[in-house]
């Protein structure tokens, strides 16, 4: 190993807040060791462009940022504040085109890199790990995703900022909901995992939180229970309600829905009226229940990275550089019990493969996790444990890795 190293860095998969903060941390830590950092544009697609001669490798070198800003702001490093990724990203697996794998490997070689840091989610790390195996690359993975569903790490870059966005949206909706006695249904991202909906929902004061791990399917029984919960809140004086639904919750037919929030809002309004028609006095004003749905969508992927995400970015970036300095490759940096550590990337990818093959989430919300218990203890409806399917039948356990 040479003492001066040339490190590549790329961002892959869906963007999220905090990616630039990781890039900044990597560049700072590497530069202080006298190492060069080469930013690869648009993930693996950038290697193809390098192979095709579209980039001068010297122009891809990343420097400690902000010293080109004029006046009194010189030295201001906006990368810690800005979402998105200055490198661009790729969200569709391997880049299109014939011979692309060979071109990616050729582009990597042309850059003469000692190691590569890939900031990605489970899907993109899987692809880049495969390429690294083929090309003999020295790879370090840094987990990022607002879904927080990368196995072996308790935290991924972007998750906390997205939780903050959901939390703020619920705050902003509270007063209009209260003014009109409305039920606001908010659809939240998360792919097949419910971490974002659960954490954002609890923080933002939701009355109902539906996540796929606890309520995989929106059955009529679930809708009835939600309406009964809303009726109880109304009797106690809370005339409005905030309902959070994760996009991974499926429709009654068990299929993924384009707009599960809309479907739920309509179902709550319809079911409220039929409950009222039963003549039961507990439900006599439920015919007045009005619902509105909104999809939070991609604002969850943008916004200002929270302090917590910036700290995680700094800690992960530093760890990645330390691993390279120690010559420990094919590792993914992780957050575990309050510490930054690393895991064998091969083990991470094996778990991801296994879960994808079985059609289950690689890192789901555990039904007996602290936050599920917190939600229940606060009186938030997250599904009735008596009537719901055994979550283990829906989300089989991930095999332990020794
Ligand atoms: O994985 C991150 C994520 O934002 C998911 O929560 C969401 O389902 C998906 O990406 C959306 O992807 P796209 O930006 O391609 O629509």
Short mmCIF file of C-alpha atoms and ligand atoms in Angstrom, two decimals:
data_model
loop_
_atom_site.label_atom_id
_atom_site.label_comp_id
_atom_site.label_asym_id
_atom_site.label_seq_id
_atom_site.Cartn_x
_atom_site.Cartn_y
_atom_site.Cartn_z
CA UNK A 1 0.00 0.00 0.00
CA UNK A 2 1.34 3.46 -0.87
CA UNK A 3 1.25 6.12 1.83
CA UNK A 4 -0.39 8.62 -0.54
CA UNK A 5 -3.68 7.22 -1.64
CA UNK A 6 -6.15 8.05 -4.37
CA UNK A 7 -9.70 7.41 -3.18
CA UNK A 8 -12.78 7.36 -5.39
CA UNK A 9 -16.17 8.36 -4.00
CA UNK A 10 -19.64 8.01 -5.50
CA UNK A 11 -23.27 8.32 -4.47
CA UNK A 12 -25.74 5.76 -5.77
CA UNK A 13 -29.49 5.10 -5.57
CA UNK A 14 -32.11 7.60 -4.45
CA UNK A 15 -30.73 10.82 -2.98
CA UNK A 16 -31.33 11.85 0.62
CA UNK A 17 -30.26 14.63 2.96
CA UNK A 18 -26.70 14.30 4.25
CA UNK A 19 -24.95 12.87 1.17
CA UNK A 20 -22.94 16.05 0.62
CA UNK A 21 -22.05 16.08 4.31
CA UNK A 22 -20.54 12.60 3.91
CA UNK A 23 -18.58 13.71 0.83
CA UNK A 24 -17.33 16.74 2.77
CA UNK A 25 -16.22 14.60 5.73
CA UNK A 26 -14.42 12.12 3.46
CA UNK A 27 -12.59 14.90 1.61
CA UNK A 28 -11.58 16.66 4.83
CA UNK A 29 -10.30 13.47 6.51
CA UNK A 30 -8.52 12.28 3.35
CA UNK A 31 -6.93 15.65 2.55
CA UNK A 32 -5.56 15.90 6.08
CA UNK A 33 -3.71 12.65 5.41
CA UNK A 34 -2.45 14.05 2.12
CA UNK A 35 -4.66 11.75 0.07
CA UNK A 36 -6.56 12.66 -3.11
CA UNK A 37 -10.30 12.14 -3.48
CA UNK A 38 -11.79 11.64 -6.93
CA UNK A 39 -15.54 12.28 -7.25
CA UNK A 40 -17.22 9.88 -9.67
CA UNK A 41 -20.18 11.57 -11.42
CA UNK A 42 -23.53 9.74 -11.55
CA UNK A 43 -22.31 6.64 -9.76
CA UNK A 44 -21.14 3.77 -11.95
CA UNK A 45 -22.25 5.66 -15.08
CA UNK A 46 -19.31 7.98 -14.39
CA UNK A 47 -16.83 5.13 -14.85
CA UNK A 48 -18.26 4.53 -18.31
CA UNK A 49 -17.77 8.18 -19.21
CA UNK A 50 -14.21 8.03 -17.89
CA UNK A 51 -13.59 4.92 -20.02
CA UNK A 52 -15.04 6.78 -23.02
CA UNK A 53 -12.63 9.66 -22.38
CA UNK A 54 -15.42 12.15 -21.56
CA UNK A 55 -13.72 13.30 -18.35
CA UNK A 56 -10.23 14.38 -17.58
CA UNK A 57 -9.59 12.46 -14.30
CA UNK A 58 -7.74 15.48 -12.90
CA UNK A 59 -10.91 17.55 -13.15
CA UNK A 60 -12.73 15.05 -10.93
CA UNK A 61 -10.49 15.73 -7.93
CA UNK A 62 -12.49 17.06 -4.95
CA UNK A 63 -10.98 19.74 -2.74
CA UNK A 64 -11.91 21.04 0.66
CA UNK A 65 -14.85 23.20 -0.29
CA UNK A 66 -15.69 26.90 -0.10
CA UNK A 67 -12.34 28.59 -0.57
CA UNK A 68 -13.41 29.86 -3.98
CA UNK A 69 -16.36 31.77 -2.47
CA UNK A 70 -15.54 35.50 -2.56
CA UNK A 71 -15.57 38.08 0.21
CA UNK A 72 -16.25 37.46 3.84
CA UNK A 73 -17.93 34.13 3.08
CA UNK A 74 -14.68 32.66 1.79
CA UNK A 75 -14.20 29.25 3.37
CA UNK A 76 -17.93 28.71 3.96
CA UNK A 77 -18.57 25.07 3.23
CA UNK A 78 -22.15 24.81 2.03
CA UNK A 79 -21.84 21.05 1.60
CA UNK A 80 -22.76 20.47 5.21
CA UNK A 81 -26.10 22.28 4.70
CA UNK A 82 -27.13 21.22 1.20
CA UNK A 83 -29.25 18.20 0.35
CA UNK A 84 -28.92 16.26 -2.87
CA UNK A 85 -25.52 15.14 -4.06
CA UNK A 86 -22.91 17.23 -5.83
CA UNK A 87 -21.83 14.04 -7.62
CA UNK A 88 -25.25 13.12 -9.00
CA UNK A 89 -26.68 9.65 -8.62
CA UNK A 90 -28.03 6.69 -10.56
CA UNK A 91 -31.27 5.03 -9.57
CA UNK A 92 -31.70 2.20 -12.07
CA UNK A 93 -29.31 -0.61 -11.33
CA UNK A 94 -26.60 -1.14 -13.88
CA UNK A 95 -26.34 1.68 -16.45
CA UNK A 96 -28.03 0.86 -19.78
CA UNK A 97 -26.00 -0.29 -22.75
CA UNK A 98 -23.96 -3.19 -24.07
CA UNK A 99 -20.56 -3.96 -22.55
CA UNK A 100 -21.23 -1.57 -19.73
CA UNK A 101 -19.81 -3.79 -17.02
CA UNK A 102 -16.53 -4.07 -18.93
CA UNK A 103 -16.52 -0.29 -19.45
CA UNK A 104 -17.15 0.37 -15.76
CA UNK A 105 -14.21 -1.86 -14.85
CA UNK A 106 -12.04 -0.13 -17.47
CA UNK A 107 -13.06 3.33 -16.19
CA UNK A 108 -12.18 2.33 -12.64
CA UNK A 109 -8.75 1.12 -13.74
CA UNK A 110 -8.12 4.27 -15.73
CA UNK A 111 -8.64 6.36 -12.59
CA UNK A 112 -5.90 4.41 -10.85
CA UNK A 113 -7.80 4.28 -7.56
CA UNK A 114 -6.50 2.62 -4.41
CA UNK A 115 -10.00 2.32 -2.97
CA UNK A 116 -13.61 3.32 -3.59
CA UNK A 117 -16.15 4.67 -1.10
CA UNK A 118 -19.72 3.98 -2.24
CA UNK A 119 -22.54 5.78 -0.46
CA UNK A 120 -25.66 3.77 -1.23
CA UNK A 121 -28.70 1.83 -0.09
CA UNK A 122 -29.08 -1.94 -0.15
CA UNK A 123 -29.80 -2.13 -3.90
CA UNK A 124 -26.92 0.01 -5.07
CA UNK A 125 -24.41 -1.43 -2.61
CA UNK A 126 -25.40 -4.87 -3.94
CA UNK A 127 -24.55 -3.83 -7.52
CA UNK A 128 -21.34 -2.05 -6.60
CA UNK A 129 -20.21 -4.96 -4.43
CA UNK A 130 -20.69 -7.27 -7.43
CA UNK A 131 -18.61 -4.94 -9.62
CA UNK A 132 -15.95 -4.70 -6.92
CA UNK A 133 -15.69 -8.50 -6.80
CA UNK A 134 -15.27 -8.66 -10.57
CA UNK A 135 -12.75 -5.82 -10.70
CA UNK A 136 -10.85 -6.57 -7.50
CA UNK A 137 -11.71 -3.12 -6.12
CA UNK A 138 -11.03 -2.14 -2.53
CA UNK A 139 -14.54 -1.12 -1.53
CA UNK A 140 -15.99 0.62 1.51
CA UNK A 141 -19.79 1.06 1.76
CA UNK A 142 -21.58 3.85 3.62
CA UNK A 143 -25.31 3.19 4.15
CA UNK A 144 -27.78 5.91 3.19
CA UNK A 145 -31.54 5.84 2.79
CA UNK A 146 -34.53 7.63 4.23
CA UNK A 147 -36.11 4.15 4.56
CA UNK A 148 -33.50 3.04 7.18
CA UNK A 149 -33.77 -0.49 5.83
CA UNK A 150 -30.09 -1.38 5.30
CA UNK A 151 -29.34 -4.42 7.47
CA UNK A 152 -26.67 -4.44 10.19
CA UNK A 153 -26.86 -0.70 10.88
CA UNK A 154 -29.25 1.01 13.25
CA UNK A 155 -28.95 4.31 11.37
CA UNK A 156 -28.48 5.25 7.76
CA UNK A 157 -27.68 8.70 6.36
CA UNK A 158 -30.86 10.66 5.55
CA UNK A 159 -33.28 8.85 7.83
CA UNK A 160 -33.26 11.38 10.65
CA UNK A 161 -33.74 14.31 8.27
CA UNK A 162 -36.71 12.57 6.65
CA UNK A 163 -38.21 11.90 10.09
CA UNK A 164 -37.88 15.63 10.74
CA UNK A 165 -39.70 16.40 7.47
CA UNK A 166 -42.60 14.09 8.39
CA UNK A 167 -42.68 15.59 11.87
CA UNK A 168 -42.83 19.16 10.47
CA UNK A 169 -45.52 18.23 7.96
CA UNK A 170 -47.70 16.83 10.73
CA UNK A 171 -47.22 20.01 12.75
CA UNK A 172 -48.16 22.12 9.73
CA UNK A 173 -51.27 20.03 9.11
CA UNK A 174 -52.44 20.01 12.73
CA UNK A 175 -54.02 23.47 12.75
CA UNK A 176 -55.88 23.22 9.48
CA UNK A 177 -57.08 19.76 10.54
CA UNK A 178 -58.24 21.16 13.89
CA UNK A 179 -59.96 24.19 12.31
CA UNK A 180 -62.18 21.95 10.19
CA UNK A 181 -62.49 18.88 12.44
CA UNK A 182 -60.83 16.91 9.66
CA UNK A 183 -59.00 13.64 9.44
CA UNK A 184 -55.72 14.25 7.60
CA UNK A 185 -54.22 11.16 6.03
CA UNK A 186 -50.51 11.53 5.27
CA UNK A 187 -48.77 9.01 3.02
CA UNK A 188 -45.12 8.60 3.88
CA UNK A 189 -42.27 6.93 1.96
CA UNK A 190 -40.24 3.99 3.25
CA UNK A 191 -40.54 1.40 0.50
CA UNK A 192 -41.34 -1.88 2.33
CA UNK A 193 -40.25 -0.60 5.74
CA UNK A 194 -42.21 1.40 8.30
CA UNK A 195 -39.36 3.11 10.20
CA UNK A 196 -39.98 6.53 8.67
CA UNK A 197 -43.75 6.46 9.22
CA UNK A 198 -43.38 5.14 12.76
CA UNK A 199 -40.73 7.59 13.94
CA UNK A 200 -42.14 10.61 12.06
CA UNK A 201 -45.67 9.75 13.18
CA UNK A 202 -44.82 9.44 16.87
CA UNK A 203 -42.74 12.63 16.82
CA UNK A 204 -45.46 14.55 14.96
CA UNK A 205 -48.34 13.51 17.23
CA UNK A 206 -50.18 11.14 14.90
CA UNK A 207 -53.28 9.33 16.18
CA UNK A 208 -52.94 6.42 13.77
CA UNK A 209 -49.76 5.01 12.20
CA UNK A 210 -49.98 2.18 9.71
CA UNK A 211 -46.76 0.37 8.78
CA UNK A 212 -46.41 -2.74 6.63
CA UNK A 213 -44.74 -4.75 9.38
CA UNK A 214 -47.85 -4.46 11.60
CA UNK A 215 -50.62 -3.79 9.08
CA UNK A 216 -49.45 -5.39 5.84
CA UNK A 217 -52.91 -5.12 4.26
CA UNK A 218 -55.64 -2.53 4.64
CA UNK A 219 -58.51 -4.87 5.55
CA UNK A 220 -62.07 -3.68 6.29
CA UNK A 221 -61.44 -4.71 9.89
CA UNK A 222 -58.43 -2.37 10.14
CA UNK A 223 -60.47 0.51 8.65
CA UNK A 224 -63.26 -0.13 11.15
CA UNK A 225 -60.80 -0.13 14.05
CA UNK A 226 -59.30 3.17 12.84
CA UNK A 227 -62.79 4.72 12.69
CA UNK A 228 -63.61 3.41 16.16
CA UNK A 229 -60.38 4.97 17.40
CA UNK A 230 -61.27 8.30 15.76
CA UNK A 231 -64.78 8.15 17.27
CA UNK A 232 -63.28 7.66 20.72
CA UNK A 233 -60.95 10.65 20.22
CA UNK A 234 -63.91 12.79 19.11
CA UNK A 235 -65.94 11.81 22.16
CA UNK A 236 -63.04 12.96 24.34
CA UNK A 237 -62.91 16.31 22.53
CA UNK A 238 -60.23 15.84 19.89
CA UNK A 239 -62.37 16.42 16.81
CA UNK A 240 -59.57 16.12 14.30
CA UNK A 241 -57.11 13.32 13.67
CA UNK A 242 -53.73 12.76 12.02
CA UNK A 243 -53.32 9.44 10.25
CA UNK A 244 -49.92 8.38 8.90
CA UNK A 245 -49.73 5.54 6.41
CA UNK A 246 -46.50 4.08 5.06
CA UNK A 247 -46.44 3.55 1.30
CA UNK A 248 -45.61 -0.14 1.86
CA UNK A 249 -49.05 -0.90 3.31
CA UNK A 250 -51.03 -2.79 0.67
CA UNK A 251 -54.63 -2.52 -0.45
CA UNK A 252 -57.28 -5.08 0.49
CA UNK A 253 -56.31 -7.18 -2.53
CA UNK A 254 -52.78 -7.50 -1.14
CA UNK A 255 -51.39 -5.41 -4.00
CA UNK A 256 -49.21 -2.36 -3.70
CA UNK A 257 -51.34 0.75 -4.32
CA UNK A 258 -50.33 3.82 -6.26
CA UNK A 259 -51.93 6.13 -3.65
CA UNK A 260 -52.59 4.16 -0.48
CA UNK A 261 -53.24 7.42 1.42
CA UNK A 262 -56.12 8.37 -0.92
CA UNK A 263 -57.58 4.90 -0.65
CA UNK A 264 -57.42 5.03 3.13
CA UNK A 265 -58.94 8.51 3.33
CA UNK A 266 -61.92 7.39 1.23
CA UNK A 267 -62.27 4.17 3.22
CA UNK A 268 -62.29 6.09 6.54
CA UNK A 269 -64.95 8.54 5.28
CA UNK A 270 -67.15 5.72 3.94
CA UNK A 271 -66.80 3.51 6.99
CA UNK A 272 -67.46 6.44 9.35
CA UNK A 273 -70.80 7.01 7.66
CA UNK A 274 -71.83 3.37 7.89
CA UNK A 275 -70.86 3.28 11.56
CA UNK A 276 -73.11 6.27 12.12
CA UNK A 277 -75.94 4.51 10.33
CA UNK A 278 -75.79 1.60 12.81
CA UNK A 279 -77.58 3.89 15.27
CA UNK A 280 -74.96 3.24 17.95
CA UNK A 281 -74.73 6.51 19.90
CA UNK A 282 -70.95 6.17 20.12
CA UNK A 283 -70.84 6.84 16.39
CA UNK A 284 -73.69 9.33 16.00
CA UNK A 285 -71.54 12.21 14.73
CA UNK A 286 -69.30 10.12 12.51
CA UNK A 287 -71.28 11.06 9.40
CA UNK A 288 -69.61 14.47 9.75
CA UNK A 289 -66.11 13.06 9.43
CA UNK A 290 -64.30 14.70 6.54
CA UNK A 291 -61.02 13.31 5.28
CA UNK A 292 -58.23 14.76 3.16
CA UNK A 293 -55.19 12.91 1.90
CA UNK A 294 -51.73 14.14 1.02
CA UNK A 295 -48.66 12.39 -0.28
CA UNK A 296 -45.49 13.82 1.24
CA UNK A 297 -43.45 12.39 -1.63
CA UNK A 298 -39.99 13.55 -2.52
CA UNK A 299 -39.83 16.44 -0.07
CA UNK A 300 -38.82 13.65 2.34
CA UNK A 301 -35.66 13.18 0.28
CA UNK A 302 -34.71 16.85 0.28
CA UNK A 303 -34.69 19.58 2.93
CA UNK A 304 -31.88 20.57 5.26
CA UNK A 305 -29.93 17.67 6.74
CA UNK A 306 -30.52 17.58 10.48
CA UNK A 307 -27.68 17.98 12.97
CA UNK A 308 -28.04 14.27 13.72
CA UNK A 309 -27.52 13.35 10.05
CA UNK A 310 -24.56 15.72 9.76
CA UNK A 311 -22.97 14.10 12.80
CA UNK A 312 -23.59 10.64 11.37
CA UNK A 313 -22.13 11.79 8.04
CA UNK A 314 -19.00 13.07 9.78
CA UNK A 315 -18.61 9.88 11.81
CA UNK A 316 -19.21 7.56 8.83
CA UNK A 317 -16.90 9.57 6.55
CA UNK A 318 -14.10 9.48 9.09
CA UNK A 319 -14.57 5.73 9.68
CA UNK A 320 -14.42 5.01 5.95
CA UNK A 321 -11.07 6.79 5.69
CA UNK A 322 -9.77 5.02 8.81
CA UNK A 323 -10.70 1.63 7.33
CA UNK A 324 -8.79 2.45 4.15
CA UNK A 325 -5.78 3.58 6.19
CA UNK A 326 -5.88 0.24 8.01
CA UNK A 327 -6.19 -1.66 4.72
CA UNK A 328 -9.55 -3.14 5.81
CA UNK A 329 -11.63 -3.36 2.66
CA UNK A 330 -15.00 -4.76 1.62
CA UNK A 331 -16.54 -3.38 4.80
CA UNK A 332 -19.68 -1.31 5.39
CA UNK A 333 -19.57 1.29 8.14
CA UNK A 334 -22.47 0.92 10.56
CA UNK A 335 -23.97 2.52 13.63
CA UNK A 336 -24.33 -0.02 16.41
CA UNK A 337 -25.20 0.64 20.06
CA UNK A 338 -23.91 4.20 20.05
CA UNK A 339 -20.70 3.48 18.16
CA UNK A 340 -19.47 3.55 14.59
CA UNK A 341 -18.20 0.14 13.59
CA UNK A 342 -17.91 -1.84 10.36
CA UNK A 343 -19.31 -5.11 9.04
CA UNK A 344 -18.23 -7.43 6.29
CA UNK A 345 -19.93 -6.15 3.14
CA UNK A 346 -20.24 -9.72 1.84
CA UNK A 347 -22.37 -10.63 4.87
CA UNK A 348 -24.53 -7.53 4.38
CA UNK A 349 -25.09 -8.33 0.71
CA UNK A 350 -25.83 -12.02 1.43
CA UNK A 351 -28.60 -10.91 3.81
CA UNK A 352 -29.95 -8.43 1.28
CA UNK A 353 -30.03 -11.16 -1.40
CA UNK A 354 -31.72 -13.62 0.90
CA UNK A 355 -34.41 -11.10 1.91
CA UNK A 356 -35.05 -9.95 -1.64
CA UNK A 357 -35.40 -13.56 -2.77
CA UNK A 358 -37.94 -14.18 -0.02
CA UNK A 359 -39.68 -10.89 -0.87
CA UNK A 360 -39.16 -9.45 2.61
CA UNK A 361 -37.65 -6.22 3.87
CA UNK A 362 -33.95 -6.59 4.80
CA UNK A 363 -34.35 -4.55 7.98
CA UNK A 364 -38.00 -4.23 9.03
CA UNK A 365 -39.49 -2.62 12.12
CA UNK A 366 -39.58 -5.37 14.72
CA UNK A 367 -43.11 -5.87 16.10
CA UNK A 368 -41.76 -5.79 19.66
CA UNK A 369 -39.39 -2.84 19.13
CA UNK A 370 -39.25 0.04 21.58
CA UNK A 371 -40.96 2.52 19.25
CA UNK A 372 -43.87 0.17 18.55
CA UNK A 373 -44.34 -0.21 22.30
CA UNK A 374 -44.05 3.57 22.74
CA UNK A 375 -46.73 4.15 20.09
CA UNK A 376 -49.10 1.68 21.74
CA UNK A 377 -48.45 3.13 25.19
CA UNK A 378 -49.28 6.62 23.91
CA UNK A 379 -52.62 5.34 22.62
CA UNK A 380 -51.65 5.58 18.94
CA UNK A 381 -53.47 3.00 16.82
CA UNK A 382 -50.83 0.89 15.04
CA UNK A 383 -53.05 -2.14 14.45
CA UNK A 384 -54.71 -4.37 16.97
CA UNK A 385 -52.23 -7.05 18.12
CA UNK A 386 -55.18 -9.41 18.82
CA UNK A 387 -56.55 -9.39 15.30
CA UNK A 388 -53.50 -8.80 13.14
CA UNK A 389 -51.62 -11.55 11.33
CA UNK A 390 -48.54 -12.89 13.06
CA UNK A 391 -45.90 -10.37 11.90
CA UNK A 392 -43.32 -13.16 11.75
CA UNK A 393 -45.46 -14.85 9.10
CA UNK A 394 -45.30 -11.64 7.07
CA UNK A 395 -41.70 -10.69 7.83
CA UNK A 396 -39.63 -13.83 8.42
CA UNK A 397 -36.63 -13.37 10.63
CA UNK A 398 -33.34 -12.47 9.03
CA UNK A 399 -30.88 -15.29 9.67
CA UNK A 400 -28.15 -14.44 12.15
CA UNK A 401 -24.69 -13.92 10.72
CA UNK A 402 -21.82 -15.42 12.65
O1 LIG B 1 -35.62 4.22 -1.20
C1 LIG B 1 -35.87 5.59 -1.06
C2 LIG B 1 -37.18 5.95 -1.67
O2 LIG B 1 -37.40 7.34 -1.48
C3 LIG B 1 -38.37 5.15 -1.16
O3 LIG B 1 -38.83 5.59 0.09
C4 LIG B 1 -39.35 5.36 -2.28
O4 LIG B 1 -40.27 4.29 -2.38
C5 LIG B 1 -38.48 5.38 -3.50
O5 LIG B 1 -37.17 5.71 -3.06
C6 LIG B 1 -38.91 6.37 -4.55
O6 LIG B 1 -38.04 6.27 -5.63
P1 LIG B 1 -38.10 7.24 -6.90
O7 LIG B 1 -37.43 8.51 -6.53
O8 LIG B 1 -37.36 6.49 -7.94
O9 LIG B 1 -39.54 7.48 -7.20
#
